[in-house]
Short mmCIF file of C-alpha atoms in Angstrom, two decimals:
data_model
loop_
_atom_site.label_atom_id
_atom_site.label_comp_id
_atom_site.label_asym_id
_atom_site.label_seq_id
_atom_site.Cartn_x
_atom_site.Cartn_y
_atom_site.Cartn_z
CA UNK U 197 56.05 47.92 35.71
CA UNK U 198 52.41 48.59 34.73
CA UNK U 199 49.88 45.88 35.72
CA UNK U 200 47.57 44.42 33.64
CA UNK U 201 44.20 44.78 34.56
CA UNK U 202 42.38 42.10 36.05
CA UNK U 203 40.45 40.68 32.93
CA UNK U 204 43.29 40.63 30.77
CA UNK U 205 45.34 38.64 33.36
CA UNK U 206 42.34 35.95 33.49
CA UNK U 207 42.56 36.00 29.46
CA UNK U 208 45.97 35.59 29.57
CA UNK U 209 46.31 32.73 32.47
CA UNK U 210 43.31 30.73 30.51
CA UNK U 211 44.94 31.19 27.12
CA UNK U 212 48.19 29.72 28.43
CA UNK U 213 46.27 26.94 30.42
CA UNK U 214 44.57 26.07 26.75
CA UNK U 215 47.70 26.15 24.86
CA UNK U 216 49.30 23.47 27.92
CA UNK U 217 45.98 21.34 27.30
CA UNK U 218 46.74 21.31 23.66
CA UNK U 219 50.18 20.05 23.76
CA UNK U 220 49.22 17.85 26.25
CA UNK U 221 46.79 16.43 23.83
CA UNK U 222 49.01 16.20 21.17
CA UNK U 223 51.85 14.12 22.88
CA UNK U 224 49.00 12.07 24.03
CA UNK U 225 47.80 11.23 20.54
CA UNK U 226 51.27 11.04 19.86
CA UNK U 227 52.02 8.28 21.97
CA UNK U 228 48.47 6.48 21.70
CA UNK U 229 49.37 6.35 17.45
CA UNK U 230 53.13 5.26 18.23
CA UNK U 231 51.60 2.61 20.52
CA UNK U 232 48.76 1.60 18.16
CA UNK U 233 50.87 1.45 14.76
CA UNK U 234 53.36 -0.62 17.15
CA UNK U 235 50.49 -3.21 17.76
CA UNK U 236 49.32 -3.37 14.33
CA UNK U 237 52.56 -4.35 12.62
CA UNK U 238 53.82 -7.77 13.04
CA UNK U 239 55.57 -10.29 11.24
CA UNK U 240 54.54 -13.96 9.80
CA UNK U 241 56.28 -17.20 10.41
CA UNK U 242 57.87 -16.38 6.77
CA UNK U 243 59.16 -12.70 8.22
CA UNK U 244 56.68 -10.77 5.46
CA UNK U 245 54.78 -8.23 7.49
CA UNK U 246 51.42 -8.53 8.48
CA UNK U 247 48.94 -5.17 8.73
CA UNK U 248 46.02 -5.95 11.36
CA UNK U 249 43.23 -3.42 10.67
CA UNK U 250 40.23 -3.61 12.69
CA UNK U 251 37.58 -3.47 9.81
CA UNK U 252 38.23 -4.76 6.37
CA UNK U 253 36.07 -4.30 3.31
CA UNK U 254 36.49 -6.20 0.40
CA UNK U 255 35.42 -4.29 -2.81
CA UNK U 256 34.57 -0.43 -3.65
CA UNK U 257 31.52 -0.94 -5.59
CA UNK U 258 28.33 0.24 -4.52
CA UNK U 259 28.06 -1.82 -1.82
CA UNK U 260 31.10 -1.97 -0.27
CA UNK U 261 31.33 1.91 -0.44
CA UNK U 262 28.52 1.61 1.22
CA UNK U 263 28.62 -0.22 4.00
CA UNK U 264 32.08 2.08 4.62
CA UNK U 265 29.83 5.17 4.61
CA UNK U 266 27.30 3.48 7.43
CA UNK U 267 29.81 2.47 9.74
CA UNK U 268 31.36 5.92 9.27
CA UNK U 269 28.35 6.91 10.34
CA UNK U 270 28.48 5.41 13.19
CA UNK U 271 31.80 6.09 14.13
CA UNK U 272 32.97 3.30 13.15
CA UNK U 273 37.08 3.14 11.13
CA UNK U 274 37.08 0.82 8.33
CA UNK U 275 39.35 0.65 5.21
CA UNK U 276 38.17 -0.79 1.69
CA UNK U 277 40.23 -2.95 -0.50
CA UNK U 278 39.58 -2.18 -4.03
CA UNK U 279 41.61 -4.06 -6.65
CA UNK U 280 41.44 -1.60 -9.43
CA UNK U 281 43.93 1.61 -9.44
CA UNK U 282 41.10 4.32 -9.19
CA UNK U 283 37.37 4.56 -8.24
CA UNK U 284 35.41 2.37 -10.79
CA UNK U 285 32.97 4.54 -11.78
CA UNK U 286 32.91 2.67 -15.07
CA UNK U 287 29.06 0.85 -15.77
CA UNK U 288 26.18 2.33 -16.99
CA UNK U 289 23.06 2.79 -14.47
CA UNK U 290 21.10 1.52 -11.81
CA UNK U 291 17.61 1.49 -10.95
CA UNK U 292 16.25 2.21 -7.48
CA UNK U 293 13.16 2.03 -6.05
CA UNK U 294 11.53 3.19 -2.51
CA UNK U 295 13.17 0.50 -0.16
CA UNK U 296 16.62 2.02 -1.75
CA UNK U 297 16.15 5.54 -1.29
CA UNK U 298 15.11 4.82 2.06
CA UNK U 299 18.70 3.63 2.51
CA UNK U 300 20.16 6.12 0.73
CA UNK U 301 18.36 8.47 2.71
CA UNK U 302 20.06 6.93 5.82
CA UNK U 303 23.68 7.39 4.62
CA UNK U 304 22.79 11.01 4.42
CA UNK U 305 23.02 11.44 0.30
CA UNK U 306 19.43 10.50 -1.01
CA UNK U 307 18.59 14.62 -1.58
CA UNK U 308 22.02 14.95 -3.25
CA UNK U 309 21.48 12.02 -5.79
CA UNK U 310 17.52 12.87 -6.12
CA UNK U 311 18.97 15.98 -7.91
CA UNK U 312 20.46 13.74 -10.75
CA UNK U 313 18.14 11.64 -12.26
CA UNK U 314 14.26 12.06 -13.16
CA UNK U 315 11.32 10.39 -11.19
CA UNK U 316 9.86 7.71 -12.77
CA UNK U 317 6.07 6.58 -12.55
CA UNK U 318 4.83 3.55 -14.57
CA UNK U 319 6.00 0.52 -16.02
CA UNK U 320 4.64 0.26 -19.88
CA UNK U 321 4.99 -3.06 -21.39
CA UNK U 322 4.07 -3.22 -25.22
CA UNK U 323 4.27 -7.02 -27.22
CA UNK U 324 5.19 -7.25 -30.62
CA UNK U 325 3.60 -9.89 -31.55
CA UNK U 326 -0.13 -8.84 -30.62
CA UNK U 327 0.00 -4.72 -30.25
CA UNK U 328 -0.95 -5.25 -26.76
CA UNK U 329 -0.10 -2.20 -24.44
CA UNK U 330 -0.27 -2.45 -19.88
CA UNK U 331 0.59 0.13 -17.79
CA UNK U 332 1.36 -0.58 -14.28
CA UNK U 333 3.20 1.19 -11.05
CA UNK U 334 6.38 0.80 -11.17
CA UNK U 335 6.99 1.08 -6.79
CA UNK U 336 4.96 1.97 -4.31
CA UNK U 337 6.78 4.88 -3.92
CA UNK U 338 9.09 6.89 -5.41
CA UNK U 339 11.60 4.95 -8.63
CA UNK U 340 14.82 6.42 -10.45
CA UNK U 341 17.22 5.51 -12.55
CA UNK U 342 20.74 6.93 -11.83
CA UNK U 343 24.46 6.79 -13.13
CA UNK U 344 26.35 4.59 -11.80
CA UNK U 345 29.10 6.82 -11.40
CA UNK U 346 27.17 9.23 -9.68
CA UNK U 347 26.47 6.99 -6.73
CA UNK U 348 29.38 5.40 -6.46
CA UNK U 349 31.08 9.18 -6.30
CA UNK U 350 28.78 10.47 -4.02
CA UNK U 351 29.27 6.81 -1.84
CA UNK U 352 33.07 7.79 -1.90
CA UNK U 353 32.99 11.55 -1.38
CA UNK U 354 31.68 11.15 2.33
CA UNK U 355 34.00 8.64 3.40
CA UNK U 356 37.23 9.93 5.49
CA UNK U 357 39.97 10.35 2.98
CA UNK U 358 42.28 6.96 3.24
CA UNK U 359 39.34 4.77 3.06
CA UNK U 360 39.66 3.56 -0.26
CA UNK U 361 43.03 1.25 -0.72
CA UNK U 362 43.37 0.93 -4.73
CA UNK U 363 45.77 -1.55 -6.47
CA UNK U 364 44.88 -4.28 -3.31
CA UNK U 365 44.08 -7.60 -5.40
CA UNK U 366 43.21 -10.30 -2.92
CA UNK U 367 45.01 -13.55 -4.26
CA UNK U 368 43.93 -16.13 -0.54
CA UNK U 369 42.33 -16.07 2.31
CA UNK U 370 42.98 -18.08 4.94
CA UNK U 371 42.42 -17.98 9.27
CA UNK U 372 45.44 -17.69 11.03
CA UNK U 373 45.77 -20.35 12.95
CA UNK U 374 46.67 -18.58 16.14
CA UNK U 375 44.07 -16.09 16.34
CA UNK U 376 41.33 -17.31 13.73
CA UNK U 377 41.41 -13.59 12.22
CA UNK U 378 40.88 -13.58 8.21
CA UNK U 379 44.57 -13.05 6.79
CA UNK U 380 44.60 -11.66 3.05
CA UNK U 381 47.10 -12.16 1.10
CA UNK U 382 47.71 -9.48 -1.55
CA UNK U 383 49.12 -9.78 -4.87
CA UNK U 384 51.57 -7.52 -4.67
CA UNK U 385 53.16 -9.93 -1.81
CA UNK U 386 51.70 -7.80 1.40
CA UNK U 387 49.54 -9.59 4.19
CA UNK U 388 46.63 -7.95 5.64
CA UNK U 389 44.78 -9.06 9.30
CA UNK U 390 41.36 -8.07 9.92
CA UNK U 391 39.27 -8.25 13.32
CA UNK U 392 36.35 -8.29 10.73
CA UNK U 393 36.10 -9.14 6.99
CA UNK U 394 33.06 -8.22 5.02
CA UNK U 395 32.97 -9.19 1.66
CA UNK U 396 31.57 -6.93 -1.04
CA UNK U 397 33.29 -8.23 -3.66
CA UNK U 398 30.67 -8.78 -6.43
CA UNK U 399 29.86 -11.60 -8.63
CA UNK U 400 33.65 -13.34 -8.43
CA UNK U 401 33.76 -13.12 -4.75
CA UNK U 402 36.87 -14.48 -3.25
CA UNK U 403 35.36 -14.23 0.37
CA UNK U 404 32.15 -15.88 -0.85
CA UNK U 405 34.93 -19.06 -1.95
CA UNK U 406 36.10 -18.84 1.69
CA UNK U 407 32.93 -19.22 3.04
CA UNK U 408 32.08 -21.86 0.24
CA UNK U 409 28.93 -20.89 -0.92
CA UNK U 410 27.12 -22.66 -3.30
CA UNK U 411 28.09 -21.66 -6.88
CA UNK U 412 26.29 -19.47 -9.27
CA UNK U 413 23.66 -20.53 -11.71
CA UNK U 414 23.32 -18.92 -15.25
CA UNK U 415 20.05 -17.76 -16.44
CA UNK U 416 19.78 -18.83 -20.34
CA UNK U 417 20.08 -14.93 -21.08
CA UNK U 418 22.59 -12.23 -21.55
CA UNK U 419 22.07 -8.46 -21.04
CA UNK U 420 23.09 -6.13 -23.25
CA UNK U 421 23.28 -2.45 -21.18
CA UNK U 422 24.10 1.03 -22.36
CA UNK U 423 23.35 4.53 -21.76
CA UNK U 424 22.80 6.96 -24.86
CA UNK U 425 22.86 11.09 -25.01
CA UNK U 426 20.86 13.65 -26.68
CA UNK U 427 22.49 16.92 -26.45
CA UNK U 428 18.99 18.37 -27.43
CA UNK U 429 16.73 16.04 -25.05
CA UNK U 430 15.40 12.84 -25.24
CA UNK U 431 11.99 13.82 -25.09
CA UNK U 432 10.59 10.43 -24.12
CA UNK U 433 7.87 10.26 -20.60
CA UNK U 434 9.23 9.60 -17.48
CA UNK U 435 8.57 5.86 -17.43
CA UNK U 436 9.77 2.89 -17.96
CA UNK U 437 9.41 1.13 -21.15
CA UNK U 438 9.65 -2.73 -21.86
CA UNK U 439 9.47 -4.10 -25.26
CA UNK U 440 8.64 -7.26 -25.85
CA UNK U 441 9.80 -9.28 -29.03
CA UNK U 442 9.97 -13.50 -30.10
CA UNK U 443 12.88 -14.85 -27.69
CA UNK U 444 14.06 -10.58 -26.63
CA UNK U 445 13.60 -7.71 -24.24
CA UNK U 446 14.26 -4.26 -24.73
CA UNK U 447 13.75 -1.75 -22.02
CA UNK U 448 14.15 1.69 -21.83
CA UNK U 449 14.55 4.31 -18.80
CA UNK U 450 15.47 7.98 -19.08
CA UNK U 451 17.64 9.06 -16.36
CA UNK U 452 17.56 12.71 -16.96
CA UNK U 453 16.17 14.60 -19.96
CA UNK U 454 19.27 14.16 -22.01
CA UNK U 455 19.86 10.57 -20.77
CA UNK U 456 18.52 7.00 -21.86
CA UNK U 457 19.64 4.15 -20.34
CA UNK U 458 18.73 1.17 -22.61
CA UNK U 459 18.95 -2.84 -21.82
CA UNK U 460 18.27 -5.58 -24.03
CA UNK U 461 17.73 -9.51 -22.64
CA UNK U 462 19.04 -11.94 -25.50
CA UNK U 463 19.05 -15.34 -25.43
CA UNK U 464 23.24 -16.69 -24.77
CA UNK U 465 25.34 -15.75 -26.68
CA UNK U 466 29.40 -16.37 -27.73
CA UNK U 467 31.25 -15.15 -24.44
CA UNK U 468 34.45 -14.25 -26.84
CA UNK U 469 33.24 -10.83 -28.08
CA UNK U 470 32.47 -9.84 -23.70
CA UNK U 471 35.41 -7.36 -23.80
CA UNK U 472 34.86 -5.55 -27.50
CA UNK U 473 33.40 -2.54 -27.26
CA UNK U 474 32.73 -2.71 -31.17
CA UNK U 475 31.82 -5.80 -31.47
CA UNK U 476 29.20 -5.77 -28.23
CA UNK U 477 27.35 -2.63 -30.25
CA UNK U 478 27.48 -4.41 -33.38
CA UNK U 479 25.77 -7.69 -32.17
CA UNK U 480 23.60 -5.22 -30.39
CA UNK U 481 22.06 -3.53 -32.89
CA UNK U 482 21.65 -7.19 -35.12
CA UNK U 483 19.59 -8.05 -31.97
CA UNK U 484 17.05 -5.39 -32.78
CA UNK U 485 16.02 -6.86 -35.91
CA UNK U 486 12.01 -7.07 -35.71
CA UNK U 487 12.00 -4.15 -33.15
CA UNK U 488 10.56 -0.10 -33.70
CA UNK U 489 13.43 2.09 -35.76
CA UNK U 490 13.66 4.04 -32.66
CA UNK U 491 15.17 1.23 -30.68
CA UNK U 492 17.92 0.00 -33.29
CA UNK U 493 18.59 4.12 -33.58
CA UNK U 494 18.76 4.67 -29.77
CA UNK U 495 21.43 1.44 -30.27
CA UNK U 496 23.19 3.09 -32.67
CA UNK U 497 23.33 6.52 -31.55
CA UNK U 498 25.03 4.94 -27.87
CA UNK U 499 28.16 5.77 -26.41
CA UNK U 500 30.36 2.54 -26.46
CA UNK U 501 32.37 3.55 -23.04
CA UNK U 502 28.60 2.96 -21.41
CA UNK U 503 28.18 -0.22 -22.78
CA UNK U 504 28.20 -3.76 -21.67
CA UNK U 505 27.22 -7.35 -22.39
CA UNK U 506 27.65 -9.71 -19.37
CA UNK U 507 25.78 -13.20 -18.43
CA UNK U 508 22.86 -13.38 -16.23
CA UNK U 509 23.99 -15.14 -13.04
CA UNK U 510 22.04 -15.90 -9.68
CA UNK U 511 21.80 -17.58 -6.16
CA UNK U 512 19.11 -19.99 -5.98
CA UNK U 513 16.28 -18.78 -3.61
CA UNK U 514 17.46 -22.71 -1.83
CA UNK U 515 20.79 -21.89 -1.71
CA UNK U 516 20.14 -17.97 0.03
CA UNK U 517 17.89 -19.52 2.52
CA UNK U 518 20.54 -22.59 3.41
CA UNK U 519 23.99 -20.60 2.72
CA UNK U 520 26.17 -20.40 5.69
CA UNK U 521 27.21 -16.65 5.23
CA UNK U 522 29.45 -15.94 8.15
CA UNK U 523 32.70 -17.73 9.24
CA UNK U 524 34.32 -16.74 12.71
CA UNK U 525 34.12 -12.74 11.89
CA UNK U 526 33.81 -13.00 8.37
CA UNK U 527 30.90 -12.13 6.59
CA UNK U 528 29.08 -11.16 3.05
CA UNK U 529 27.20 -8.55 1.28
CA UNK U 530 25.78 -7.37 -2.17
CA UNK U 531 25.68 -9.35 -5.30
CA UNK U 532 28.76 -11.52 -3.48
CA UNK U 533 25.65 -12.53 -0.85
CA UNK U 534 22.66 -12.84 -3.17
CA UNK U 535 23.52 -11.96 -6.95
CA UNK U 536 20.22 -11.70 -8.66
CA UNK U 537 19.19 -11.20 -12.37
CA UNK U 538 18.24 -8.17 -12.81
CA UNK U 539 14.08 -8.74 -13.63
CA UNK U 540 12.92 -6.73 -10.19
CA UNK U 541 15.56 -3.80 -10.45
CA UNK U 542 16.29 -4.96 -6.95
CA UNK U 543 20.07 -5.68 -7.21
CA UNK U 544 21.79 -2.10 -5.81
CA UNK U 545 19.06 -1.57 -3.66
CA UNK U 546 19.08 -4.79 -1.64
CA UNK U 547 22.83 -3.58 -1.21
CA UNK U 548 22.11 -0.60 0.41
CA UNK U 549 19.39 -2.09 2.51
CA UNK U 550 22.48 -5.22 3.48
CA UNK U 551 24.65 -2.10 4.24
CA UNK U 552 22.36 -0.28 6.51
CA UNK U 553 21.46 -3.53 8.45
CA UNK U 554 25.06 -4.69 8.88
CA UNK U 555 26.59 -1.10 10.12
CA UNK U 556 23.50 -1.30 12.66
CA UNK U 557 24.08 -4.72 13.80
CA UNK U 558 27.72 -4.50 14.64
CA UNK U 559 27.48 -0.94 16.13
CA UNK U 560 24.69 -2.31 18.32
CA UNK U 561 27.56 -5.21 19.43
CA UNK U 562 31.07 -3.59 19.15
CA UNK U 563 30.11 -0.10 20.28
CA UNK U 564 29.64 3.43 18.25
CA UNK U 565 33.20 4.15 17.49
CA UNK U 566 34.37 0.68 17.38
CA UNK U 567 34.87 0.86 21.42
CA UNK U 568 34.36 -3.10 21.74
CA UNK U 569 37.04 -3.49 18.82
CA UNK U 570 39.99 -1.28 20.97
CA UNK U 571 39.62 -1.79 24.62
CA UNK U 572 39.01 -6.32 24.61
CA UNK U 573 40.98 -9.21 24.02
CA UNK U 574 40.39 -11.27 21.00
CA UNK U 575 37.93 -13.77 22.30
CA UNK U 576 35.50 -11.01 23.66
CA UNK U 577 36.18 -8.75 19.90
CA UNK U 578 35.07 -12.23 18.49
CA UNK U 579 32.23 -13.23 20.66
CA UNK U 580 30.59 -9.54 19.66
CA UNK U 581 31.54 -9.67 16.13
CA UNK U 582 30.09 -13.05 15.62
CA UNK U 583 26.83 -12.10 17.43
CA UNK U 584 26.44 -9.05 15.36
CA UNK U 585 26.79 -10.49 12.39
CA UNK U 586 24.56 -13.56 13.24
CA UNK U 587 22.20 -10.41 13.70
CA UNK U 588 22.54 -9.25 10.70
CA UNK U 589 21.67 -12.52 8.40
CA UNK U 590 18.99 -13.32 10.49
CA UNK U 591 17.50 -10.15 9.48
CA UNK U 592 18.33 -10.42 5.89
CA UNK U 593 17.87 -13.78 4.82
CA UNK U 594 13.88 -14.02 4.35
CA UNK U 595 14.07 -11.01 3.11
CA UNK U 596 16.48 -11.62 0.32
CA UNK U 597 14.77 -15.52 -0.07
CA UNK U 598 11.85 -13.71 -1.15
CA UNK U 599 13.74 -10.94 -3.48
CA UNK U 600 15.35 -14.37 -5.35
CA UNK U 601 12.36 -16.10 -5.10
CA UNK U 602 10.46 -13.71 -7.48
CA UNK U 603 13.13 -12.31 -9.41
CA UNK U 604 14.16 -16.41 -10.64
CA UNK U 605 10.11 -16.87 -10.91
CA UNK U 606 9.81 -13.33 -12.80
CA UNK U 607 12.86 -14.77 -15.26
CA UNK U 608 11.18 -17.23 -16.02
CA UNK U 609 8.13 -15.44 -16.89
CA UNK U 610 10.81 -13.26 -19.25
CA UNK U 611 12.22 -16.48 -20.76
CA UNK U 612 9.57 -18.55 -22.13
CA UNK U 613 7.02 -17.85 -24.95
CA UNK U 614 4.39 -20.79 -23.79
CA UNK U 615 1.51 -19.47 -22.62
CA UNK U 616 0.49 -22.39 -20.10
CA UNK U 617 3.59 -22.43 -18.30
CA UNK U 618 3.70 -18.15 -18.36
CA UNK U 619 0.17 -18.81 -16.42
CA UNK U 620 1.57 -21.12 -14.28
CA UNK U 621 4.21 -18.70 -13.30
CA UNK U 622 2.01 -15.70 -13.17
CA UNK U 623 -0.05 -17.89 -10.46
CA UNK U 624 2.88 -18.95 -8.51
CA UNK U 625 3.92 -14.76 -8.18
CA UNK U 626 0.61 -14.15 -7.25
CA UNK U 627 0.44 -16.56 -4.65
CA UNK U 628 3.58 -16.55 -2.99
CA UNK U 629 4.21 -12.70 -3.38
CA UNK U 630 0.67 -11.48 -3.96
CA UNK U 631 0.94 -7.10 -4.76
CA UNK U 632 4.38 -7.86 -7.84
CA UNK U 633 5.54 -4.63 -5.95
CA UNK U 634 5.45 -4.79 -2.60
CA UNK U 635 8.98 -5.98 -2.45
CA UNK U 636 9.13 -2.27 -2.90
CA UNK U 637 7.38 -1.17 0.73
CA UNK U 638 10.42 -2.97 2.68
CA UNK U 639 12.12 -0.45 5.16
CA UNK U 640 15.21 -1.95 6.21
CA UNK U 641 14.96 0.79 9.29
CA UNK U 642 17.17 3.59 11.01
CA UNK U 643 20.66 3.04 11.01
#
């Protein structure tokens, strides 16, 4: 029999040692999913089986996505309850300014979404009533409008397939009584247990109700929102444009060069027409009676699937600086934290930055990867959890006091047409906030 020579039997003895490893590896997962998917099912008192997942996420908007993609970034396994069948990448747009690239930057797709929308420089407010034209900076840095669609996409495209749970509507929430982890109970009868529960669920928030927040206040204005194309180009400057009429605002941002995305601030109006697509355009366009031609055509000319009329809601500045926003491991973020009008363009970006900040906090307390979450019992998981996100309000709240503070002052300043109480207002900005944009300069740091 011919021998091998000496190389090839070293190739040979290391590729069968490698191939050993492998299996070896394998079984070992194997086993180590077995065992884990064995822990993680259990029953109730009632027999209906209970999932326990280490991270839940309440909501795939914008900033529930994101706060997936940060801990992902980390290392860090979460799964997202969305309520909806598919990816709502339904709305219109969504302006964001320095702090929120910064963010964006940090989950890794800020270059990607630059490439969609147009840089935007100044702020041009024109009155009706006297001709009067001021231009001022819009951020201190850099200022975009984007598609909604296109960052919540882009959001969902870098998360680990499996994610995203669609068709989960969240009917209660409750502690178990055992444990104290959140248990949701799903409409469609199944029970989910979470180490941690972070609610991003918007406006309506049924975690915000656990933690009973304070309810939301109306402003006395609805916003009408859509987006409108020109095949052939806009051809309007890369700024932002607010008119101002009697009792209305009408503002006007291209997002690219074939792109406007339009907004008009009415005062309340009949919640019954909310969900008619028809109807909203209609009582659109009668609201921009006494405006240029070129308004009521951009109106006109809009595509009704971007379109929307909702209410103006908000948490009082008071009730953002009291709120109690974390319960055992259960916490908040987004609008279902600090829902704001929408008169700084602050909204999505004080998301991100709430995303950024609570990835950081819990992977500086639970471990990158989640260690903390696998390898302790339940009272050291909850110790960590509920120091991290402790962490995480502390660093949020003034911030997002100050955000409410002057976007309730600024809607004010919007929503009345006497000129001693607009100075009083305009003094109270300037001394509480000083620079109107340095809300802008925040860095919400590294992730």
């Amino acid at each position: 029999m011919r021998q091998l020579p000496e190389d090839n039997i070293n190739a040979t003895r290391r590729s069968i040692q490698i191939r050993k490893r492998r299996r070896r590896l394998v079984e070992r997962d194997k086993k180590k999913k077995k065992k884990k998917e064995g822990k993680k099912k259990k029953m109730d008192a009632d027999g209906i089986e209970i999932e326990e997942i280490d991270i839940v996420i309440v909501g795939a908007g914008i900033c529930g996505l994101a706060t997936a993609l940060a801990l992902h970034r980390k290392g860090i396994q979460s799964v997202v309850l969305e309520r909806s069948e598919t990816l709502r990448t339904s709305g219109v747009a969504i302006g964001i300014l320095t702090n929120g690239w910064r963010a964006l930057d940090q989950l890794g797709i800020g270059s990607k979404l630059r490439q969609t929308a147009l840089p935007l420089q100044v702020v041009r407010d024109i009155w009706l009533d006297t001709h009067k034209q001021q231009a001022s900076p819009l951020s201190t840095g850099e200022a975009r409008c984007v598609k909604r669609s296109d960052l919540i996409q882009m959001l969902a495209e870098d998360l680990p397939i499996g994610t995203i749970r669609f068709g989960c509507r969240i009917v209660s929430l409750k502690l178990d009584p055992l444990t104290s982890y959140p248990i949701l109970q799903l409409l469609d009868g199944r029970k989910v247990k979470a180490k941690v529960l972070i609610g991003c669920d918007g406006v309506n928030s049924v975690v915000a109700e656990f933690l009973k927040l304070k309810p939301k206040k109306l402003f006395p204005k609805c916003g009408f929102r859509g987006l409108t194309i020109y095949p052939n180009g806009h051809g309007r400057a890369s700024e932002f444009v607010r008119t101002h009429g009697n009792d209305s605002v009408c503002g006007r941002i291209p997002t690219n060069e074939n792109l406007l995305f339009w907004f008009l601030l009415v005062p309340l109006t009949d919640a019954n027409i909310f969900n008619d697509q028809e109807l909203i355009k209609q009582m659109a366009l009668d609201k921009t009676n006494g405006f240029p031609n070129e308004i009521a055509k951009m109106v006109e000319d809009c595509d009704t699937s971007y379109l929307s009329l909702t209410h103006l809601r908000y948490r009082t500045p008071w009730d953002v600086l009291l709120g109690r926003f974390r319960n055992g491991t259960v916490t908040v973020a987004g609008d279902a934290m600090h829902v704001m009008g929408p008169f700084l363009g602050q909204g999505g970006s004080a998301a991100l930055e709430d995303a950024i900040v609570l990835a950081r906090c819990l992977a500086q307390k639970i471990g990158v990867e989640g260690g903390v979450l696998e390898r302790n019992g339940r009272e050291i998981i909850q110790k960590k959890a509920g120091e991290a996100i402790d962490a995480y309000v502390e660093e949020r709240r003034m911030r997002l006091v100050r955000l409410s503070a002057q976007t309730y002052l600024t809607g004010l300043l919007f929503g009345t047409s006497l000129k001693p109480l607009k100075l009083l207002i305009l003094a109270l900005i300037v001394l509480l906030f000083g620079d109107r944009i340095r809300h802008t300069r925040y860095d919400c740091g590294r992730l």
